Coordinates of C-alpha atoms in Angstrom, one line a residue:
Chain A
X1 CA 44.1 155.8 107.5
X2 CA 44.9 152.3 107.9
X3 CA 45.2 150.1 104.8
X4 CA 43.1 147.2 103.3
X5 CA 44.6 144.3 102.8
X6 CA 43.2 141.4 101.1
X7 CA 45.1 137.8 101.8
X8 CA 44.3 134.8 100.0
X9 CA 44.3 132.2 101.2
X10 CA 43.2 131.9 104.8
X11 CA 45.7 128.5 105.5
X12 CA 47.6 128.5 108.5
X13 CA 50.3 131.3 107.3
X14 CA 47.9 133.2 105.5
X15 CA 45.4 133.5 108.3
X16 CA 48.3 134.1 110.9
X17 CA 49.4 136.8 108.7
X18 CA 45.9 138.4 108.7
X19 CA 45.5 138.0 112.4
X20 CA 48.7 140.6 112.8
X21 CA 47.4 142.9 110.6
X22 CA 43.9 142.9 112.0
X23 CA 45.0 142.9 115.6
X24 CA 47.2 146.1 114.4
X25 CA 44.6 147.9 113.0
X26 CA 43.9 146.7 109.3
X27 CA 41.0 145.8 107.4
X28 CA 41.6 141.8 106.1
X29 CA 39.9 140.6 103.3
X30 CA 39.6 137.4 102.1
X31 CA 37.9 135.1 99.9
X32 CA 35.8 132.0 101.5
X33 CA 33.6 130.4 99.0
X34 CA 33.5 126.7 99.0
X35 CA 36.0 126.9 101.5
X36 CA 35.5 124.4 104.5
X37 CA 33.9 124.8 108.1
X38 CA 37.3 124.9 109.8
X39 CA 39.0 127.4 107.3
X40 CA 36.4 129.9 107.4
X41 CA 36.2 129.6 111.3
X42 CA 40.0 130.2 111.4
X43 CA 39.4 133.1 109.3
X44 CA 36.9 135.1 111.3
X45 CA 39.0 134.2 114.5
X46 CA 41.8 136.2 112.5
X47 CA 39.0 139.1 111.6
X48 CA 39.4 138.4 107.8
X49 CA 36.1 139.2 106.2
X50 CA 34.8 137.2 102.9
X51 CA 34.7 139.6 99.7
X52 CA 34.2 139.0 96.0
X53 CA 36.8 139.3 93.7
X54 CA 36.0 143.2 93.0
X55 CA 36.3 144.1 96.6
X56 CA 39.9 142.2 96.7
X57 CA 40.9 144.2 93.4
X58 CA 40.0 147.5 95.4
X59 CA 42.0 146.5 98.3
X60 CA 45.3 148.5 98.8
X61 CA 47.8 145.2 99.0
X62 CA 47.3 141.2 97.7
X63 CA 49.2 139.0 99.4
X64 CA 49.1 135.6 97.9
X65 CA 50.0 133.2 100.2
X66 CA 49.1 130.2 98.7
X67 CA 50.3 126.3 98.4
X68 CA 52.9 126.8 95.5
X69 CA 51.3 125.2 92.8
X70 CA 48.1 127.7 92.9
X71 CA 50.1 130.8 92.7
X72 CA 49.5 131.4 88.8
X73 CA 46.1 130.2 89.2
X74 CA 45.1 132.4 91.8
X75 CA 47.0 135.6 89.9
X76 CA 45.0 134.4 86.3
X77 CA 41.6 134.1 88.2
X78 CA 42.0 137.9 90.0
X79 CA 43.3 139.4 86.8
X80 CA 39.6 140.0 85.3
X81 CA 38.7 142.0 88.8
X82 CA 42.2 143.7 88.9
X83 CA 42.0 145.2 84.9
X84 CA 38.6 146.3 86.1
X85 CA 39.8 148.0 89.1
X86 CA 39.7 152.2 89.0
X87 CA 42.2 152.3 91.8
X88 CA 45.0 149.1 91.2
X89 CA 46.1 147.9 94.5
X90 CA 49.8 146.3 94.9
X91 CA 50.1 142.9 94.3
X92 CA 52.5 140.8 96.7
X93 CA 53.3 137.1 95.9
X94 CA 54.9 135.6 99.0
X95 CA 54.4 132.0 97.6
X96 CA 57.7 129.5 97.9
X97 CA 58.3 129.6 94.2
X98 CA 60.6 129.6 91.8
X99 CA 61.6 133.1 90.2
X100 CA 60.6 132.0 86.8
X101 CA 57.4 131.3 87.9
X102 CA 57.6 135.0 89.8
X103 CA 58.3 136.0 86.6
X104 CA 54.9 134.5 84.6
X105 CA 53.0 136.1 87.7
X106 CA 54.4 139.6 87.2
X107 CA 53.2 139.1 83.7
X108 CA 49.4 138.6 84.5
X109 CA 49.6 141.4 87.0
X110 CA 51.1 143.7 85.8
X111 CA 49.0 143.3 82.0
X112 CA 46.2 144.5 84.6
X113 CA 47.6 147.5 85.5
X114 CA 48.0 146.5 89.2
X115 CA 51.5 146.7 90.4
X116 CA 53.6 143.5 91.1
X117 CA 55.9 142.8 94.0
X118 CA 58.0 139.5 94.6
X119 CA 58.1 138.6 98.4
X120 CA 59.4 135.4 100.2
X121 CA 58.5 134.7 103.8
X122 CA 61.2 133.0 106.0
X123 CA 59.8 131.2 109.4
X124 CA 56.7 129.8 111.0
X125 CA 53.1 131.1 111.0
X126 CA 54.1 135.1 112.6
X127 CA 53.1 135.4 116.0
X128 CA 52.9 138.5 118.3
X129 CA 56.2 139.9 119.4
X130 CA 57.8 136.6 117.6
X131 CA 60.7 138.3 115.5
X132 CA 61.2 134.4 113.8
X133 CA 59.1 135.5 110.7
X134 CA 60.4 138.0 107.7
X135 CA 58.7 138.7 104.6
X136 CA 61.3 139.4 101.8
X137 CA 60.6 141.9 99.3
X138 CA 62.0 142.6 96.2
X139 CA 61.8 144.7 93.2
X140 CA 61.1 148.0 91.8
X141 CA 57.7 148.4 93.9
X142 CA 58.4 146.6 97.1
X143 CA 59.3 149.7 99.2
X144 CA 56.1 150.8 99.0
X145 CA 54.7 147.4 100.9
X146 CA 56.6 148.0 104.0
X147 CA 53.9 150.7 105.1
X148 CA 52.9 147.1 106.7
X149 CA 55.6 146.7 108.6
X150 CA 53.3 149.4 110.6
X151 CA 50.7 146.8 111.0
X152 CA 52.6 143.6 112.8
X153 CA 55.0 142.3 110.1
X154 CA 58.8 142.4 109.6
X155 CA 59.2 143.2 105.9
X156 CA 62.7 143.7 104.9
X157 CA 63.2 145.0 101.1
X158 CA 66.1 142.7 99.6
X159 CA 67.9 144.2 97.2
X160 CA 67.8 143.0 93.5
X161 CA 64.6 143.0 90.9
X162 CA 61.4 140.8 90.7
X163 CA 62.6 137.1 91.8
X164 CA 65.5 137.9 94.2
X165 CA 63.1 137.7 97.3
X166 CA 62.4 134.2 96.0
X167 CA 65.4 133.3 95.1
X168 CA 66.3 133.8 98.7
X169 CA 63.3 131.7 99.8
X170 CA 64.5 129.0 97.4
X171 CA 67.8 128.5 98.8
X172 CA 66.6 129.1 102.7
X173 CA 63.9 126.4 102.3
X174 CA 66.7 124.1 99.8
X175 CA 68.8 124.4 102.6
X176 CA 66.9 123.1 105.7
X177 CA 64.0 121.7 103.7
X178 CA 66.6 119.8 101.6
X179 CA 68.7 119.3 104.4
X180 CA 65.4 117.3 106.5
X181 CA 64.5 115.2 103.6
X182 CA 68.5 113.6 103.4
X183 CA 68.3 113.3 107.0
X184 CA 64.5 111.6 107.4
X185 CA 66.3 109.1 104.1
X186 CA 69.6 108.6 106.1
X187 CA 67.9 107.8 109.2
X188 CA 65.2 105.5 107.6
X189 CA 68.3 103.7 106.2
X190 CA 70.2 103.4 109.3
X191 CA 67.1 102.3 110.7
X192 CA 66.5 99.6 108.1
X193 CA 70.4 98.6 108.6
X194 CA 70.3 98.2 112.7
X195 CA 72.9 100.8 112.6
X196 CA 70.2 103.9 114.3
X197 CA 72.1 103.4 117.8
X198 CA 75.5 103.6 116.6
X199 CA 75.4 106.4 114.5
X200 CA 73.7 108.6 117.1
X201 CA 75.9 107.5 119.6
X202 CA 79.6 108.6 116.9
X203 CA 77.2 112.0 115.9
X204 CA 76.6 112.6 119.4
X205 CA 80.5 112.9 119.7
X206 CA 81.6 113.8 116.6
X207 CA 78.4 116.1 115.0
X208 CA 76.5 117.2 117.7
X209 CA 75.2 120.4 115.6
X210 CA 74.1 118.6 113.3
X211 CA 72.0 115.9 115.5
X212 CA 70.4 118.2 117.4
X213 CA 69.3 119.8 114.3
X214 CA 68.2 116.8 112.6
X215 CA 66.0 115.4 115.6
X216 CA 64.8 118.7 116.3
X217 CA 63.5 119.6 113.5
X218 CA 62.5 116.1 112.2
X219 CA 59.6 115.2 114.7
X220 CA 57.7 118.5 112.6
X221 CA 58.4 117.5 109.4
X222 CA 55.8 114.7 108.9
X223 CA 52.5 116.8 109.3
X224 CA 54.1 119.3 107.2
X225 CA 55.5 117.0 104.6
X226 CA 52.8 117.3 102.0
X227 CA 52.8 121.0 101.5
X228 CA 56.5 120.3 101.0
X229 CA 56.6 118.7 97.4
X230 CA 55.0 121.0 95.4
X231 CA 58.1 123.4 97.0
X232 CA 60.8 121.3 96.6
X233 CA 59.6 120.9 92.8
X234 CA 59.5 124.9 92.6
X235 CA 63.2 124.5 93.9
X236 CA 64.0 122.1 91.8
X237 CA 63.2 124.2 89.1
X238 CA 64.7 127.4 90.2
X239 CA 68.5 125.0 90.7
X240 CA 67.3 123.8 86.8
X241 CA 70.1 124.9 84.7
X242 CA 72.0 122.3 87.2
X243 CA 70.8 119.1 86.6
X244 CA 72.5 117.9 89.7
X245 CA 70.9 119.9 91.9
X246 CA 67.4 119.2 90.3
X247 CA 67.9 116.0 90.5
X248 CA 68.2 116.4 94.9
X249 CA 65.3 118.2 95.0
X250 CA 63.1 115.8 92.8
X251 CA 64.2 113.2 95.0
X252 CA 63.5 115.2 98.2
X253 CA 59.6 116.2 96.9
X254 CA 59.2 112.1 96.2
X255 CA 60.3 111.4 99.4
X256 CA 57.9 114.0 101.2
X257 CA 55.3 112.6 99.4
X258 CA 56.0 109.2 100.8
X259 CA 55.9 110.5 104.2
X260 CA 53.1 112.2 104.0
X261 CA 51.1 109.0 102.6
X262 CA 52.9 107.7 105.8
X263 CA 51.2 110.0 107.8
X264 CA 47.8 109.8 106.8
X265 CA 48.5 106.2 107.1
X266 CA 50.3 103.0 107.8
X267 CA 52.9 105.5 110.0
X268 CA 56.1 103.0 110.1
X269 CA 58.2 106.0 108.7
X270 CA 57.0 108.4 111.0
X271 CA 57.0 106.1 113.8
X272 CA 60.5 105.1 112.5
X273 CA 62.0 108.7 112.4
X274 CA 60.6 109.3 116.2
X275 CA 62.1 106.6 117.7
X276 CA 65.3 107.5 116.0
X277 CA 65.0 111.0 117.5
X278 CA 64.3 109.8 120.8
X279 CA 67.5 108.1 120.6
X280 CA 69.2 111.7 120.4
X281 CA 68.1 113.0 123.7
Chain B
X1 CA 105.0 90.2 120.2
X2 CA 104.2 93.1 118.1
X3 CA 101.9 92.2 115.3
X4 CA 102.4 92.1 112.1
X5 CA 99.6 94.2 110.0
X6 CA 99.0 95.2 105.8
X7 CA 98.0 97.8 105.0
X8 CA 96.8 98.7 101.4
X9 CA 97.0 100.9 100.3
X10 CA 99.6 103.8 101.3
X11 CA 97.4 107.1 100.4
X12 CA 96.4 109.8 102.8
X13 CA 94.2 107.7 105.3
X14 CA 96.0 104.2 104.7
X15 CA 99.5 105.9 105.4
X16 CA 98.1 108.0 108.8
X17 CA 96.9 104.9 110.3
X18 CA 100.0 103.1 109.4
X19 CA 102.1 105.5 111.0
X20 CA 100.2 105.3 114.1
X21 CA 100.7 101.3 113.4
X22 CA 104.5 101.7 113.2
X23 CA 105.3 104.5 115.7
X24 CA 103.7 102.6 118.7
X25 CA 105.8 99.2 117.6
X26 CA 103.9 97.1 115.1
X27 CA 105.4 96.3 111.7
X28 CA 103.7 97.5 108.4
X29 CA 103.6 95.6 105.4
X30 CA 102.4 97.2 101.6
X31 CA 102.8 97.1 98.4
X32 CA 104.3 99.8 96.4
X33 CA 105.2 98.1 92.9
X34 CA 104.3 100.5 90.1
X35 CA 103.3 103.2 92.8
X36 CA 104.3 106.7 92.0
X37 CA 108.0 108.2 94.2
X38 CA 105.1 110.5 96.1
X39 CA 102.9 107.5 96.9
X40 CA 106.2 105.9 98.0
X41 CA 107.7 108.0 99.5
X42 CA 104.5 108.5 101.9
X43 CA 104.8 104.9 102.7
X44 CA 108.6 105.0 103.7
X45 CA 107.5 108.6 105.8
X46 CA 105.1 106.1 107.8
X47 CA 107.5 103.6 108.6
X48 CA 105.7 100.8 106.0
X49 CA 107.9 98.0 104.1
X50 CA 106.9 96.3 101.0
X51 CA 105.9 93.3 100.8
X52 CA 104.9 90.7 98.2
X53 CA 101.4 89.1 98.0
X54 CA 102.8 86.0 99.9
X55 CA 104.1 88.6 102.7
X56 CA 100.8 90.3 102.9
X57 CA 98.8 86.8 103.2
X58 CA 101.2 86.2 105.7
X59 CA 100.1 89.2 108.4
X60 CA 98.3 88.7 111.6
X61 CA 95.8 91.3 109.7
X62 CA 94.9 92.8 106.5
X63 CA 93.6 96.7 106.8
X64 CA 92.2 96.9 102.6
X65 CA 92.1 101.1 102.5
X66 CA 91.7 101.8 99.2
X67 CA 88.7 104.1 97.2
X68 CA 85.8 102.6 97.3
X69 CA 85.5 101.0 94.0
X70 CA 88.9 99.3 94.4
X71 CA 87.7 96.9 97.5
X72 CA 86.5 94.1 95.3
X73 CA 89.5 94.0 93.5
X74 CA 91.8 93.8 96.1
X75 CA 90.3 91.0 97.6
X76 CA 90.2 89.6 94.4
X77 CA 94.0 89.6 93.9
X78 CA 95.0 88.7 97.5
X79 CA 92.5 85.7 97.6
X80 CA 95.3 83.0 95.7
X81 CA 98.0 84.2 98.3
X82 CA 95.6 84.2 101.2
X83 CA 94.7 80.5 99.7
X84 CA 97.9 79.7 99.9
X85 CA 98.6 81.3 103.4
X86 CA 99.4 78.3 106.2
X87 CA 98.5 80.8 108.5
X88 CA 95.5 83.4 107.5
X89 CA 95.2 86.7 108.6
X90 CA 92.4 88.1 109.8
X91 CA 91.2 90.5 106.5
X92 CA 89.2 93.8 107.9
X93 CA 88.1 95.8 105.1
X94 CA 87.8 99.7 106.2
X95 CA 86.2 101.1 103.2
X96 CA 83.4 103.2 102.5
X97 CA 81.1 100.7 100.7
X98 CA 77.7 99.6 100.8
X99 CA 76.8 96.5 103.3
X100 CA 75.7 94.5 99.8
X101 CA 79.8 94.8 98.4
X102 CA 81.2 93.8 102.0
X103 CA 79.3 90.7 101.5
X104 CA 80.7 90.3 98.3
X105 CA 84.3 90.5 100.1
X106 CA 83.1 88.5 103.1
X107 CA 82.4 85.5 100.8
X108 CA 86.1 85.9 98.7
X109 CA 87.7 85.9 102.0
X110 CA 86.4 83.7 104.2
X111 CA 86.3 81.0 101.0
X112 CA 90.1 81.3 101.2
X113 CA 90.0 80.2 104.9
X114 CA 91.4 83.8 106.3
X115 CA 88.9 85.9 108.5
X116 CA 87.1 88.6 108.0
X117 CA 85.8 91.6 109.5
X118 CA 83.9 94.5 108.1
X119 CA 84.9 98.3 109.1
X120 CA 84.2 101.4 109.1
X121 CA 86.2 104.8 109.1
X122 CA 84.9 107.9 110.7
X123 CA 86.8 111.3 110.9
X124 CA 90.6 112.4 109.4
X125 CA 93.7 110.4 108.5
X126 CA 94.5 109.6 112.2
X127 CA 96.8 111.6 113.9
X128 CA 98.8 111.3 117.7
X129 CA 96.3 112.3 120.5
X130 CA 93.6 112.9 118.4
X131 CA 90.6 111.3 119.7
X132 CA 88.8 112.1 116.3
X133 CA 89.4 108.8 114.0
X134 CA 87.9 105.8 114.6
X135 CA 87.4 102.4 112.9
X136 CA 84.5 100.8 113.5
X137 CA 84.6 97.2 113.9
X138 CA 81.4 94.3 113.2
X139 CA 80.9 91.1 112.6
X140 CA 81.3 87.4 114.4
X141 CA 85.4 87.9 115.1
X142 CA 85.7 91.7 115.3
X143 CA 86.8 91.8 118.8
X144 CA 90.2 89.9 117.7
X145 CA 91.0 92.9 115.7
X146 CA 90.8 95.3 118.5
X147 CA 94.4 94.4 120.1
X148 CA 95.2 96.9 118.0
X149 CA 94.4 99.8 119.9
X150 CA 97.4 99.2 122.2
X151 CA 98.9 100.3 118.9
X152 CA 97.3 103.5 118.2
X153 CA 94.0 103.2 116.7
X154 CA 90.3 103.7 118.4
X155 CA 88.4 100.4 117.4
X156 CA 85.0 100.7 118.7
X157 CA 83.2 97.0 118.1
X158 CA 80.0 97.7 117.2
X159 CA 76.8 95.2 117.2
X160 CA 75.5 93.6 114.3
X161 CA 76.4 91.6 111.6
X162 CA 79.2 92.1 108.7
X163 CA 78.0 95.0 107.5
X164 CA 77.0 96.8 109.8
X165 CA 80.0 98.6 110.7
X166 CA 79.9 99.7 106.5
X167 CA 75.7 100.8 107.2
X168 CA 77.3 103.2 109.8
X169 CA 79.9 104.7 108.0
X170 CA 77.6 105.0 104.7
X171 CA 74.6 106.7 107.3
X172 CA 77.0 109.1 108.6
X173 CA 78.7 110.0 105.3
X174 CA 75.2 109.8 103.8
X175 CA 74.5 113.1 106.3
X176 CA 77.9 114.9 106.6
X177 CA 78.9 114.6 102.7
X178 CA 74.9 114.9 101.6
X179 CA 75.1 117.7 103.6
X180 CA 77.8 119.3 102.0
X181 CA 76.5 118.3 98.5
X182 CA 73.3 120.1 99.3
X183 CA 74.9 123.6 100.2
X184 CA 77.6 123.3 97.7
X185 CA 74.0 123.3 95.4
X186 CA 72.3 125.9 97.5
X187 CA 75.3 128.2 97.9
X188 CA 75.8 128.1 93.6
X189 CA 72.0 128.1 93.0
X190 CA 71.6 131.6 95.3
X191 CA 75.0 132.7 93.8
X192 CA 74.1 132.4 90.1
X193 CA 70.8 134.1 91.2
X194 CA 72.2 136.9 92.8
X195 CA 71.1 136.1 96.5
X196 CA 74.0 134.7 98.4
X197 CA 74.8 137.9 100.4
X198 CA 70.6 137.8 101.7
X199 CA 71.0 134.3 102.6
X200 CA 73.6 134.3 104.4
X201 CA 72.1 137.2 106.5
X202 CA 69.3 135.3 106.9
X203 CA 71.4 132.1 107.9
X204 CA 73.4 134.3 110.7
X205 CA 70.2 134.9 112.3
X206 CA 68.2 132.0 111.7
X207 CA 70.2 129.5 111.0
X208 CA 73.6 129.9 112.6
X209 CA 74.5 126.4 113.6
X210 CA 74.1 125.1 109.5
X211 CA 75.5 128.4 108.3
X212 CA 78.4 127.4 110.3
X213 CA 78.8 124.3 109.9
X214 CA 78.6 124.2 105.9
X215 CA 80.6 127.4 105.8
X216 CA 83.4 126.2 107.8
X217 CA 83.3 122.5 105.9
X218 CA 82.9 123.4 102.2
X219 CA 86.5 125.0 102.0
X220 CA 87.9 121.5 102.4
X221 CA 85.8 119.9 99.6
X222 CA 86.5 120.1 96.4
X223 CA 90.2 119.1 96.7
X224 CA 88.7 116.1 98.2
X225 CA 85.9 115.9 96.0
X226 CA 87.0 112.9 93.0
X227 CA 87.2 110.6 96.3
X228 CA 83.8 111.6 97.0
X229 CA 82.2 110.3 94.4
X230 CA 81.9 106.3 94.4
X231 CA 81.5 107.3 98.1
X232 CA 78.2 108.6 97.1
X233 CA 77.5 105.7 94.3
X234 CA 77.9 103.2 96.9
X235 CA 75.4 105.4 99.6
X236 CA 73.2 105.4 96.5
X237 CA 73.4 101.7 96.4
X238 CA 72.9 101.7 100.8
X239 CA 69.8 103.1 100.1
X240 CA 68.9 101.0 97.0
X241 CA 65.5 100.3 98.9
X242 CA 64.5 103.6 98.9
X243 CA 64.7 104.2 95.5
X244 CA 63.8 108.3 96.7
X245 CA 67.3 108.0 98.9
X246 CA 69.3 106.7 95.5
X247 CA 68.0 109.6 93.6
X248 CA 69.9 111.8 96.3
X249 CA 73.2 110.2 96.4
X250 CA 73.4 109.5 92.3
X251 CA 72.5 113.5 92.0
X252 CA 75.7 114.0 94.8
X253 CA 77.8 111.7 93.2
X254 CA 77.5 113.7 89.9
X255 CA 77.9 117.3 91.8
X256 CA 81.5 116.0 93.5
X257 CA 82.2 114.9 90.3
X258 CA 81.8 118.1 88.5
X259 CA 83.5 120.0 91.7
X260 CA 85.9 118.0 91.2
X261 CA 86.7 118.9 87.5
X262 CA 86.7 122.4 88.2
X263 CA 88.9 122.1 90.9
X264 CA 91.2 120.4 88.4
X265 CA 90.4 123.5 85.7
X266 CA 88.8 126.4 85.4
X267 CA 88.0 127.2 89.2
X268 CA 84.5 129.0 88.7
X269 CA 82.6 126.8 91.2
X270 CA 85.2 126.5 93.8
X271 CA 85.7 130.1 93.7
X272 CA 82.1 130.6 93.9
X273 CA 81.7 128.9 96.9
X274 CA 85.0 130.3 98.8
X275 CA 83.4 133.4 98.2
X276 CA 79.8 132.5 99.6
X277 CA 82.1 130.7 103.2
X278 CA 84.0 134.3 103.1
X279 CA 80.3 136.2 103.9
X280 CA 79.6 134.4 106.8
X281 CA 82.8 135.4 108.5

């Protein structure tokens, strides 16, 4: 019999994540009250259907995927529905967040009875036959989510308790996330300096890898830049007992805010950053 | 007729590009009172004399190569000898400082009626063959400095002001040392939390060309690390605009400067991150 899944919320991952379940067979449930026009029509193209709270507590799996600063929310808001529950489904936070935070959520869930297991998902919105998207699990449970692995997604257990899967996401995203934000500051800078030309000319010769990186990835990064702070505070928090390193990743979420006020509107950085990655080519 | 150059002063870089100075005919000048017999003996290795402050003043050109919050000062304690010069050298300082402190040196030079040029040094201490150094050269008179490459060195001019040459060198470093400040974080972050062997097999597929490239750099940082640091205070102070860039380089600055003191003591981070660069192998 093939599993219900409920996934919450239908945003671009979350309704990509639906749409390979449903196209392999699941039921997707979601919830879509005061949700707008274009979210709920992108969830019926990924064959989620809308359910109350009682019908996502009776699902068989949860997977939050969430921006990261609704993840408790979204746990303390099902937790009513979940200790009412007669059968408790497993709970699967796949949020970009800090494994202390991981932590608080295993609390709420697992109070209700339901069973609680950390995941971390690594790549873009999962496509068919893309292999670029995992969803790490981890802990004592999270063997028994990879029944789904049946039904269109690439679920590799990691090994290590409740957090580890997000630990990994922390330091994946710290890496390239982190990695984009010094790179969008550096070339702003060089920009502002009249230096753009010469240093991609000497990293042209001397760091190619890391150009083509940098301008590859950068052109992306403004539309995506707002759901990027809340992140890089979560990883800012998980590198907390350094201060160092907390003090990077406060700096990268200010700066991704910036870009995305950019975005929505003057556009000099983003315009900026372009024509510096044009420059690469 | 071979020119004369000083070059101050005779550590690691300062000693490599005199050699290449002396070994294709020019004569070195530096100064070596109350240097220690290693620092010394490097200088006598690269063929460099020493010279008094009137002998420096009296070069065809002055290379300052000293850490970065050292270039002030020497220009400081040249100017009454360049003052004095009847003939003035041409004064190209090399470091790794911020635009706003070559200004600073620009206007104790050039009040002393010598020249001056701004630089910029990208790569390793220069060695024979390699194509991998190069000074980089602005500013209204840096194309008299370039006779030098029939003696050795790769002097690309580069357009723009004084200071540009130093927003080059501070961009690039800003990328290739933020770089390696960011996974030195990462790669102690996902250790402490257990996740380093999971990263990197995520890297390896994912992310090969950083895995690489931070894996094969970080063994050669923290024995390097102390010079790092004003490095990074002065990017910090390159980016001064962007008070979101600043945040970035101060939190660097402190991370080479605690690598550094463990690489001076108890070894826990250095080991740490020898192991992390031995996984991806």
């Amino acid at each position: 019999m093939s599993p219900i899944v409920a996934v919450i919320a239908p945003g671009m991952m979350g309704s990509a994540v639906a749409k390979r379940l449903t196209s392999c067979g699941a039921e997707v449930r979601t919830m879509l009250s005061g949700r707008s026009a274009a979210t709920i029509a992108r969830a019926r193209s990924a064959g989620m259907v809308d359910a109350t709270s009682a019908q996502i507590a009776d699902a068989d799996f949860i997977l939050s995927i969430v921006p990261p600063g609704q993840a408790v929310a979204l746990a303390e808001s099902l937790a009513p529905a979940l200790r009412s529950a007669t059968r408790k489904p497993i709970y699967v936070d796949c949020n970009a967040i800090n494994p202390a935070t991981v932590r608080t959520i295993d609390s709420i869930v697992r109070e209700t009875g339901a069973i609680f297991v950390d995941g971390g998902i690594i790549g873009p919105p999962p496509e068919p036959d893309s292999t670029k998207t995992r969803i790490y699990l981890s802990g004592p449970d999270a063997l028994k989510v990879t029944v789904l692995e049946q039904y269109g997604l690439s679920m590799p257990v990691q090994a290590g308790p409740i957090g580890a899967a997000s630990a990994m996401k922390m330091s994946y995203a710290g890496i390239t996330k982190g990695f984009t934000a010094l790179g969008a500051t550096m070339m702003l800078a060089a920009t502002r300096a009249g230096t753009a030309d010469a240093l991609v000319a000497e990293m042209k010769v001397s760091q190619p890898a890391l150009l083509k990186w940098l301008t590859t990835q950068m052109p992306k990064m403004p539309s995506k830049a707002y759901r990027w702070v809340a992140e890089m505070e979560e990883i800012a928090g998980f590198v907390g007992a350094d201060q160092t390193g907390a003090g990077f990743y406060e700096s990268a979420a200010r700066l991704f805010d910036r870009v995305a006020e950019d975005f929505g509107g003057q556009n000099t950085k983003t315009a900026a950053l372009d024509a510096f990655c044009e420059k690469a080519k």
